[in-house]
C-alpha cells in the first residue's frame, strides 16, 4: 500500500557500484528495526539524533554484512517528518541488497515510488507552494524528481510483472467461472479442476525456478569459489601457484605438504574468482589427516566449482571414486604432468562422466593461460546462461517472488468445496502484484470471464 | 391530493421501496400504469440463484417482502452450488408467477398507510431543485415530498421480433413515453440498454420423455428468515440441449436478427445472452444447456430458460421444433428483445438519491441493472433512504463488506455500467463474509431501530445467532473418536485425537457429519451452516477483516462535495474528468473508480490533508 503507515526502507543513492551508498528507513518502527540489525545495539540506542557513528551491520545469524555508519533522526525533525535512519554503507549492490533484505526481514517494507517524498508532504515537511509541482513529479512517468534515484531503484521491468499478472488472472478466471456457472450453465465441458491445477502448478514451477536461478546467480555475483581437490602430490599447489602467478603454496615432493587451505582471489575478466588449494586426498586413518580431509570435503561442498586434479603418471585409486562428483556444483578435471605419461585412463574416466577436463603440465609457464581460460569459459557456459534468463533483477523482485512462492505453498487444496479459498489466496498474490506494479487490475477478472465463456442462465 | 412518498412502478423494486417506506407513519402512494401487473415476473419465473439468492435473503433481512412471498408461492426450491464452498451457495426457487404477483399485491393492500393508484406519470414536478410532486396522463397532480422511480424497462420501451418493432414496456403493455424526457430535462443523463426474454411453450405439446428431469432439493429451505414452517416442492423442471440443427437455423437467419443486422445498437447483457449470441460467440459447441420451467401450477405456460431470442416468429418456431422433445411444441408467447432508457447511475448518491434533484430516488432496472433481486435490493435501499430523508434520520448506506446490495450500489455509482448489471459472487471482495446463511446477522441489527423488522422475528433470529456462537466455542472442547470417525467416513482419515473445531476445517468434513454422528445436537438446516462456515473460513475471515479495517481508513476519509478538482495538481486530465463526474464521497470510493490508480489516491490524500491542516 502506498498510503500506509508501515515503516519503509529504500536505497536513496543511485543504483550501481560506488564508494558509498545510502539507505533510508522511515516510520514508527525505524529505530527498533535498525537496532535488530546492528551488533552494537547499545551504541545505537544511546546515540543522539544526527550523531554519526560506526556500526557493524549483521544478519540474523550474526554474520557481518558490512561496516556502516548510521545517522538517527527523531520525528518530526527528519526528511519525512517520521523517525528515520540513514545508513551509509559501501557502495556495492550486493551489500545494499543484503542490508535491505535484513531490514525487510525485521519488519520494514519496501518504499513505494516516491513514498519518502509523499510522507514528507503529508507531515508538512515541504511548503504548500512546492507541493503541487512535486505532485506532478510523483505522478508523471518520465520526470526527474530529486527522488529519482529511489524511483529508478524501484523501477521494474513492467512486462515481466504484467506476464505474471495475466497468468494469475487466467487461473482466477477459470476458478470464478467454475464457482459461478459450472452447475447451471454449459460453459465447462472438460476436466476443469485438473486444468486449473495444472496451471497453478505450472505457475508455481516457474516462480520456483526463477528463485533458484536467482540464488545461483547471486552466489556467482558474489564471486565464484574454485577449489582444487585430488590425491596428494598430483600438483594442486603447483597449479594454484601457477594461476595466482606467484609462490603462494609450498610445493614439495613429499605427499601431503598442504594441510591447511590456501586461498586467494583473482579477477578473471569481470568475475571475482577465489581459488582454494586443499589438502591432498589419501586413504588414511592417521587422525590428523582425517580431520584435514573432512575439511577438504567441506570446502568442496561450499565451492561453486570443484576442479579435480589428477596426475597422468599415477593410476586412479579406488578411493578417488568416493570423492569425485560428490558435491552439487560445476565439476571440472585437470590431468597434470602429461609430460610424464599420456594419462589415457583419466581421459576415459572424465569422458565417461561427462566432466570437462584439460591436460596440462603445471611446471610450464604457458599452461597458466590455458588453465585460466579453461576454468573461465566453463564458468561462463554454466552461469551466463542463467544470467540472461533470470527475470528477477533486484531484491524487491526477489522478495515478491518469495512471497508468491510462500503463498502458493500455503494454497488451500484445490478441492471443489474450497475453490473460493483458492481464489482468495490467488487474489492476495494478484494484489501484491498490483501494488508492485502500481496498476489496478482486479476488475479485469470478471470482465474477461464474459469474453471467454458462454454463460446462460 | 397530497402524500409523503410516491413510488412509480409496481415491479420488484417498486414493491420493496413502497412497503418499506410504508412501515413508518409516512403516507406512501404506489402509482402504476396497470394495477393488475404488480409483482409480475416479466422474464424468468424464479427468485434467487448464485449471488442473487444472497441478495434475496439480504432484502428479507432488511425487512423486505421478496423472501416471504417466494416461500409461500415457490413451487420448486434448490440450493445451487452445494458441491462447492458455503460462501458460494445460492438458494433458488421457481415461482408460481400468478400466485407470486397476487400475494405481493395482497401484502401491499394490507398496509394501512400505503395506497395504490393506477395511472401513468408523465412528469416529475420540481421546485427549488427539490421534488414537489408528479403529474399523470390524466392531468392529475399529486403533491409529495419524495419520489422513488422504479419503472423498469418501460421508459421509451421498444420491442423487437425480427425486423418488426413495436412500442411497449413489456409485450402487451404500453411503454411510458413522456416521463423519461421529464427526467432528462433536469439535466440527468440517460442511456439505452437492451434485454430479451425467451419463448413460452404449451406444456401439453412437449414430449417430456425426451427431457431430463431436474427435481428440487429433498429438504427445501426457505428464503425468509421469518419463515418457520416447512416448505415443499410441488413440481419439477426439465433439462434439454440445443443441437447442431438448431445452431444451423440460427446462423442461416442471423441477418433477420435486429441485433446482428444492426437495428438494435444498445448493449445487452453478456451474461444473460440470447441464443443468437451464444451461437455467434461459441459456435463451436455441440449444444447449449436449456431448461424448461413451469410458470405456475395452474398454467400450461412453460419458460424455456437459455433460449432468449429476437429472431422472427417463424424462425423461432423452426428453432424450437429442432429441439429434442419440442418437435411439436406450440409457442404461447414469442421471445423478443426490448430496448429501454436507463439513467447513468453515476449521477446518484449511495442512498440512491439523485445528485441533481433533491428527494428524487432511482431504483432497479432504470439504473442499468438486470434481475428481480438487483431491483428489489435497490428498491428497499431507496425506500429506507426516502424514509430517513423525510424523518431527518441519518443516511442509510450499506458498505461493501456488509452485503451484496452494498457492493451492487457502490459498483453502480462508482463504476457505472454500460450493460445490464448482474450480481456475481466474484464482484464481492468480501464474499467469505457475505453468505446467504448469515444475511440476517449482517443486516437485521442495522435496521432494527428504524422499526423495519418485527420484534418477534428479531428475537427468534437473535436466539439462533447466540446458539451458533455457543456451538462455536463448545466445539473446541469436543474431541472426535478416531475409530468412530474412521468407521463413519472414508473420505478423510483421523489418525490422532482432534477437537471438533479444528477437524471441521478439513474440506471433506461438514457440519452435517457432526449432526449425523451426534457430536452436535441440531437439525441440519440453513441456520447451522453459518457455524461450519465460520470455522472453515476462520483464518481467511480474519484476513478479510484486517483488509476491511485497512480499507476502512480510506473509506472514512471524506472528500468535500465542493472540492474543485481543477485545483488539484498531479492528476491526469482523464482521471480529473472521471472524478468530476462521479464526485466520490470518500477516498475509498475514489479508489474504486476504474482507471484511478493508487498514485492518484495518494495525490488526493495529500491534497485533502493539506486543506484540512490549513
Coordinates of C-alpha atoms in Angstrom, one line a residue, chain B residues 124 126 128-131 145-149 182-190 343-363 366-367 378 381-383 385-386 389 395 409 413 561 581-583 585:
Chain B
X124 CA -41.9 14.9 -12.2
X126 CA -39.8 20.1 -9.1
X128 CA -36.0 24.7 -6.0
X129 CA -34.3 21.6 -7.3
X130 CA -36.5 19.6 -5.0
X131 CA -39.2 17.1 -5.8
X145 CA -42.1 15.2 -0.6
X146 CA -40.1 12.4 -2.3
X147 CA -40.4 10.3 -5.4
X148 CA -38.9 6.9 -6.0
X149 CA -38.6 5.9 -9.6
X182 CA -39.2 14.9 -18.0
X183 CA -36.4 13.4 -16.0
X184 CA -33.8 14.3 -18.7
X185 CA -35.0 17.9 -18.7
X186 CA -33.4 18.3 -15.3
X187 CA -30.0 17.5 -16.8
X188 CA -30.0 13.9 -15.8
X189 CA -28.2 11.8 -18.4
X190 CA -29.7 8.7 -19.9
X343 CA -30.2 6.7 -16.3
X344 CA -26.5 6.7 -15.7
X345 CA -26.2 5.5 -12.1
X346 CA -23.1 7.5 -11.5
X347 CA -25.4 10.5 -11.1
X348 CA -26.7 9.1 -7.8
X349 CA -25.6 9.1 -4.2
X350 CA -25.1 5.9 -2.3
X351 CA -28.6 6.4 -0.9
X352 CA -29.9 6.2 -4.5
X353 CA -31.0 9.8 -4.3
X354 CA -30.2 11.9 -7.3
X355 CA -27.3 14.3 -7.0
X356 CA -29.2 16.7 -9.3
X357 CA -32.7 16.8 -7.8
X358 CA -33.3 16.5 -4.1
X359 CA -35.6 13.8 -2.8
X360 CA -35.7 12.1 -6.2
X361 CA -34.7 8.4 -5.9
X362 CA -33.8 5.9 -8.6
X363 CA -34.0 2.1 -8.2
X366 CA -33.7 2.2 -14.7
X367 CA -30.2 2.3 -13.0
X378 CA -32.1 -1.1 -4.7
X381 CA -32.5 1.0 0.0
X382 CA -34.2 3.8 -1.9
X383 CA -37.3 3.2 0.3
X385 CA -33.5 6.4 2.5
X386 CA -36.6 8.3 1.3
X389 CA -34.6 11.8 4.5
X395 CA -28.5 8.3 5.6
X409 CA -24.9 0.1 -5.3
X413 CA -22.3 4.6 -8.6
X561 CA -18.5 17.7 -2.1
X581 CA -18.3 13.3 -13.0
X582 CA -18.6 10.7 -10.2
X583 CA -17.8 13.0 -7.3
X585 CA -17.8 10.9 -1.4

